[in-house]
Amino acid sequence: MAITYTNHLDVDILAPLQVLIKGEFTQPVSYDVDYVARGTNWFNLLPIADSALEDLAAGHIREYEVLIQYYRIVSGQSRKDTHIDAVSTVIERLKRLIRNNTSYTDSNGQRFFNARLENIDYQPDNPNVSSDVQLVEATFIGNVLEVV
């Protein structure tokens, strides 16, 4: 007999993250593994890890890690007002968005909890991105309770 299951990465992590980001920002959200230019600025969600945190009598708690990448194309000499301020404003908003939604619930119930951005990297090493592309990477961590 076939098992029944829920794709928790999609339903409880990626879909709610996309809803939150699209609700706050006008930039599109993509799911590319490798760099693909998608306009002048956009978000990319890249699942990294899924770890078991705690086994319970009727389920378990899993921790998901997703790399949120923010791309912005800016040519010319790097300056504070055109380069640093532009991306830091978006990232500060993203940090506040996640902080205000550490627990995410929709009409079907709780999706994730204990959400946080653990690390922001303003200078990630990515040889596939040209010098005209600013890339900032934020590590999102969120927990999901799976009842079995």
PDB file of C-alpha atoms in Angstrom:
ATOM      1  CA  MET A   1       0.000   0.000   0.000  1.00  0.00           C
ATOM      2  CA  ALA A   2       1.259   3.483  -0.860  1.00  0.00           C
ATOM      3  CA  ILE A   3       2.232   5.776   1.981  1.00  0.00           C
ATOM      4  CA  THR A   4       0.656   9.185   2.484  1.00  0.00           C
ATOM      5  CA  TYR A   5       2.860  12.164   3.127  1.00  0.00           C
ATOM      6  CA  THR A   6       3.119  15.929   2.875  1.00  0.00           C
ATOM      7  CA  ASN A   7       5.904  17.748   1.058  1.00  0.00           C
ATOM      8  CA  HIS A   8       6.740  19.937   4.070  1.00  0.00           C
ATOM      9  CA  LEU A   9       9.607  21.743   2.338  1.00  0.00           C
ATOM     10  CA  ASP A  10       7.206  23.040  -0.302  1.00  0.00           C
ATOM     11  CA  VAL A  11       3.975  23.443   1.694  1.00  0.00           C
ATOM     12  CA  ASP A  12       5.355  24.634   5.047  1.00  0.00           C
ATOM     13  CA  ILE A  13       8.560  26.475   4.106  1.00  0.00           C
ATOM     14  CA  LEU A  14       8.951  27.573   0.457  1.00  0.00           C
ATOM     15  CA  ALA A  15       5.336  28.510  -0.303  1.00  0.00           C
ATOM     16  CA  PRO A  16       4.909  30.610   2.892  1.00  0.00           C
ATOM     17  CA  LEU A  17       8.288  32.292   2.349  1.00  0.00           C
ATOM     18  CA  GLN A  18       7.256  33.211  -1.189  1.00  0.00           C
ATOM     19  CA  VAL A  19       3.916  34.574   0.075  1.00  0.00           C
ATOM     20  CA  LEU A  20       5.689  36.712   2.687  1.00  0.00           C
ATOM     21  CA  ILE A  21       8.304  38.053   0.267  1.00  0.00           C
ATOM     22  CA  LYS A  22       5.799  38.786  -2.510  1.00  0.00           C
ATOM     23  CA  GLY A  23       3.495  40.488  -0.013  1.00  0.00           C
ATOM     24  CA  GLU A  24       6.258  42.857   1.131  1.00  0.00           C
ATOM     25  CA  PHE A  25       8.333  43.409  -2.012  1.00  0.00           C
ATOM     26  CA  THR A  26       7.631  43.970  -5.708  1.00  0.00           C
ATOM     27  CA  GLN A  27      10.602  41.859  -6.823  1.00  0.00           C
ATOM     28  CA  PRO A  28       9.891  38.400  -8.257  1.00  0.00           C
ATOM     29  CA  VAL A  29      10.863  35.185  -6.454  1.00  0.00           C
ATOM     30  CA  SER A  30      12.579  32.350  -8.313  1.00  0.00           C
ATOM     31  CA  TYR A  31      13.995  28.917  -7.429  1.00  0.00           C
ATOM     32  CA  ASP A  32      17.152  28.671  -9.537  1.00  0.00           C
ATOM     33  CA  VAL A  33      20.023  26.414  -8.503  1.00  0.00           C
ATOM     34  CA  ASP A  34      22.453  28.210 -10.822  1.00  0.00           C
ATOM     35  CA  TYR A  35      22.547  31.946 -11.534  1.00  0.00           C
ATOM     36  CA  VAL A  36      19.945  33.085 -14.080  1.00  0.00           C
ATOM     37  CA  ALA A  37      19.446  36.800 -14.784  1.00  0.00           C
ATOM     38  CA  ARG A  38      15.810  37.683 -14.089  1.00  0.00           C
ATOM     39  CA  GLY A  39      15.616  41.446 -14.567  1.00  0.00           C
ATOM     40  CA  THR A  40      17.254  44.188 -12.527  1.00  0.00           C
ATOM     41  CA  ASN A  41      16.584  42.762  -9.053  1.00  0.00           C
ATOM     42  CA  TRP A  42      14.953  39.621  -7.657  1.00  0.00           C
ATOM     43  CA  PHE A  43      14.909  37.061  -4.878  1.00  0.00           C
ATOM     44  CA  ASN A  44      15.942  33.443  -5.239  1.00  0.00           C
ATOM     45  CA  LEU A  45      15.081  30.679  -2.747  1.00  0.00           C
ATOM     46  CA  LEU A  46      17.494  27.774  -2.552  1.00  0.00           C
ATOM     47  CA  PRO A  47      16.765  24.890  -0.140  1.00  0.00           C
ATOM     48  CA  ILE A  48      19.947  23.865   1.707  1.00  0.00           C
ATOM     49  CA  ALA A  49      19.165  21.419   4.519  1.00  0.00           C
ATOM     50  CA  ASP A  50      16.472  19.538   6.416  1.00  0.00           C
ATOM     51  CA  SER A  51      17.382  18.177   9.848  1.00  0.00           C
ATOM     52  CA  ALA A  52      15.486  16.248  12.512  1.00  0.00           C
ATOM     53  CA  LEU A  53      15.497  18.220  15.763  1.00  0.00           C
ATOM     54  CA  GLU A  54      13.256  16.214  18.049  1.00  0.00           C
ATOM     55  CA  ASP A  55      11.319  12.959  17.908  1.00  0.00           C
ATOM     56  CA  LEU A  56       7.936  13.039  19.601  1.00  0.00           C
ATOM     57  CA  ALA A  57       5.449  10.276  20.403  1.00  0.00           C
ATOM     58  CA  ALA A  58       3.181  11.233  17.494  1.00  0.00           C
ATOM     59  CA  GLY A  59       5.543  13.133  15.200  1.00  0.00           C
ATOM     60  CA  HIS A  60       8.761  15.061  15.017  1.00  0.00           C
ATOM     61  CA  ILE A  61      10.134  18.572  14.662  1.00  0.00           C
ATOM     62  CA  ARG A  62      12.285  19.272  11.643  1.00  0.00           C
ATOM     63  CA  GLU A  63      14.486  22.292  10.976  1.00  0.00           C
ATOM     64  CA  TYR A  64      14.720  23.585   7.404  1.00  0.00           C
ATOM     65  CA  GLU A  65      17.441  25.836   6.041  1.00  0.00           C
ATOM     66  CA  VAL A  66      16.832  27.945   2.936  1.00  0.00           C
ATOM     67  CA  LEU A  67      19.277  30.352   1.336  1.00  0.00           C
ATOM     68  CA  ILE A  68      17.472  33.557   0.385  1.00  0.00           C
ATOM     69  CA  GLN A  69      19.469  35.287  -2.313  1.00  0.00           C
ATOM     70  CA  TYR A  70      18.818  38.885  -3.327  1.00  0.00           C
ATOM     71  CA  TYR A  71      20.257  39.913  -6.692  1.00  0.00           C
ATOM     72  CA  ARG A  72      20.532  43.509  -7.900  1.00  0.00           C
ATOM     73  CA  ILE A  73      22.140  44.585 -11.151  1.00  0.00           C
ATOM     74  CA  VAL A  74      24.029  47.866 -10.808  1.00  0.00           C
ATOM     75  CA  SER A  75      26.778  48.960 -13.152  1.00  0.00           C
ATOM     76  CA  GLY A  76      29.468  51.519 -12.510  1.00  0.00           C
ATOM     77  CA  GLN A  77      31.791  52.244  -9.664  1.00  0.00           C
ATOM     78  CA  SER A  78      30.677  50.870  -6.312  1.00  0.00           C
ATOM     79  CA  ARG A  79      29.323  53.692  -4.152  1.00  0.00           C
ATOM     80  CA  LYS A  80      27.537  53.793  -0.843  1.00  0.00           C
ATOM     81  CA  ASP A  81      24.333  55.409  -2.116  1.00  0.00           C
ATOM     82  CA  THR A  82      23.955  53.329  -5.306  1.00  0.00           C
ATOM     83  CA  HIS A  83      25.312  50.001  -4.141  1.00  0.00           C
ATOM     84  CA  ILE A  84      25.446  49.534  -0.372  1.00  0.00           C
ATOM     85  CA  ASP A  85      22.361  51.543   0.669  1.00  0.00           C
ATOM     86  CA  ALA A  86      20.199  50.021  -2.062  1.00  0.00           C
ATOM     87  CA  VAL A  87      20.759  46.417  -0.993  1.00  0.00           C
ATOM     88  CA  SER A  88      20.983  47.037   2.749  1.00  0.00           C
ATOM     89  CA  THR A  89      17.556  48.710   2.700  1.00  0.00           C
ATOM     90  CA  VAL A  90      16.022  45.592   1.129  1.00  0.00           C
ATOM     91  CA  ILE A  91      17.837  43.241   3.494  1.00  0.00           C
ATOM     92  CA  GLU A  92      16.853  45.254   6.584  1.00  0.00           C
ATOM     93  CA  ARG A  93      13.223  45.035   5.450  1.00  0.00           C
ATOM     94  CA  LEU A  94      13.639  41.279   4.904  1.00  0.00           C
ATOM     95  CA  LYS A  95      15.080  40.870   8.405  1.00  0.00           C
ATOM     96  CA  ARG A  96      12.130  42.746   9.909  1.00  0.00           C
ATOM     97  CA  LEU A  97       9.662  40.750   7.770  1.00  0.00           C
ATOM     98  CA  ILE A  98      10.994  37.430   9.091  1.00  0.00           C
ATOM     99  CA  ARG A  99      11.239  38.769  12.648  1.00  0.00           C
ATOM    100  CA  ASN A 100       7.585  39.849  12.472  1.00  0.00           C
ATOM    101  CA  ASN A 101       6.623  36.392  11.160  1.00  0.00           C
ATOM    102  CA  THR A 102       8.645  33.989  13.308  1.00  0.00           C
ATOM    103  CA  SER A 103       5.554  31.804  13.369  1.00  0.00           C
ATOM    104  CA  TYR A 104       3.558  31.591  10.137  1.00  0.00           C
ATOM    105  CA  THR A 105      -0.031  30.378  10.068  1.00  0.00           C
ATOM    106  CA  ASP A 106      -2.449  30.365   7.141  1.00  0.00           C
ATOM    107  CA  SER A 107      -6.026  29.109   6.723  1.00  0.00           C
ATOM    108  CA  ASN A 108      -4.765  25.498   6.873  1.00  0.00           C
ATOM    109  CA  GLY A 109      -2.902  25.925  10.160  1.00  0.00           C
ATOM    110  CA  GLN A 110       0.633  26.558  11.321  1.00  0.00           C
ATOM    111  CA  ARG A 111       3.285  26.266   8.604  1.00  0.00           C
ATOM    112  CA  PHE A 112       6.544  27.101  10.373  1.00  0.00           C
ATOM    113  CA  PHE A 113       7.709  28.413  13.729  1.00  0.00           C
ATOM    114  CA  ASN A 114      10.950  29.646  15.342  1.00  0.00           C
ATOM    115  CA  ALA A 115      11.845  31.288  12.029  1.00  0.00           C
ATOM    116  CA  ARG A 116      14.907  33.486  11.847  1.00  0.00           C
ATOM    117  CA  LEU A 117      17.589  34.804   9.565  1.00  0.00           C
ATOM    118  CA  GLU A 118      20.793  33.455  11.047  1.00  0.00           C
ATOM    119  CA  ASN A 119      23.380  34.945   8.734  1.00  0.00           C
ATOM    120  CA  ILE A 120      23.553  37.751   6.180  1.00  0.00           C
ATOM    121  CA  ASP A 121      26.477  37.657   3.744  1.00  0.00           C
ATOM    122  CA  TYR A 122      26.946  40.905   1.815  1.00  0.00           C
ATOM    123  CA  GLN A 123      29.991  39.583  -0.060  1.00  0.00           C
ATOM    124  CA  PRO A 124      29.357  35.925  -0.927  1.00  0.00           C
ATOM    125  CA  ASP A 125      31.897  34.186  -3.114  1.00  0.00           C
ATOM    126  CA  ASN A 126      30.103  33.377  -6.375  1.00  0.00           C
ATOM    127  CA  PRO A 127      32.325  33.184  -9.480  1.00  0.00           C
ATOM    128  CA  ASN A 128      29.270  32.823 -11.779  1.00  0.00           C
ATOM    129  CA  VAL A 129      28.057  36.362 -11.051  1.00  0.00           C
ATOM    130  CA  SER A 130      29.506  39.351 -12.917  1.00  0.00           C
ATOM    131  CA  SER A 131      30.846  42.427 -11.141  1.00  0.00           C
ATOM    132  CA  ASP A 132      27.681  44.330 -12.200  1.00  0.00           C
ATOM    133  CA  VAL A 133      25.550  42.031 -10.045  1.00  0.00           C
ATOM    134  CA  GLN A 134      25.265  42.591  -6.331  1.00  0.00           C
ATOM    135  CA  LEU A 135      24.377  39.453  -4.439  1.00  0.00           C
ATOM    136  CA  VAL A 136      23.384  39.252  -0.782  1.00  0.00           C
ATOM    137  CA  GLU A 137      22.652  35.899   0.831  1.00  0.00           C
ATOM    138  CA  ALA A 138      20.542  35.403   3.951  1.00  0.00           C
ATOM    139  CA  THR A 139      20.237  32.056   5.721  1.00  0.00           C
ATOM    140  CA  PHE A 140      16.619  31.371   6.725  1.00  0.00           C
ATOM    141  CA  ILE A 141      15.961  28.747   9.400  1.00  0.00           C
ATOM    142  CA  GLY A 142      12.460  27.556  10.272  1.00  0.00           C
ATOM    143  CA  ASN A 143      10.977  24.632  12.196  1.00  0.00           C
ATOM    144  CA  VAL A 144       8.059  22.441  11.159  1.00  0.00           C
ATOM    145  CA  LEU A 145       6.068  20.035  13.317  1.00  0.00           C
ATOM    146  CA  GLU A 146       5.198  16.912  11.363  1.00  0.00           C
ATOM    147  CA  VAL A 147       2.488  14.776  12.906  1.00  0.00           C
ATOM    148  CA  VAL A 148       2.726  11.119  11.873  1.00  0.00           C
TER     149      VAL A 148
END
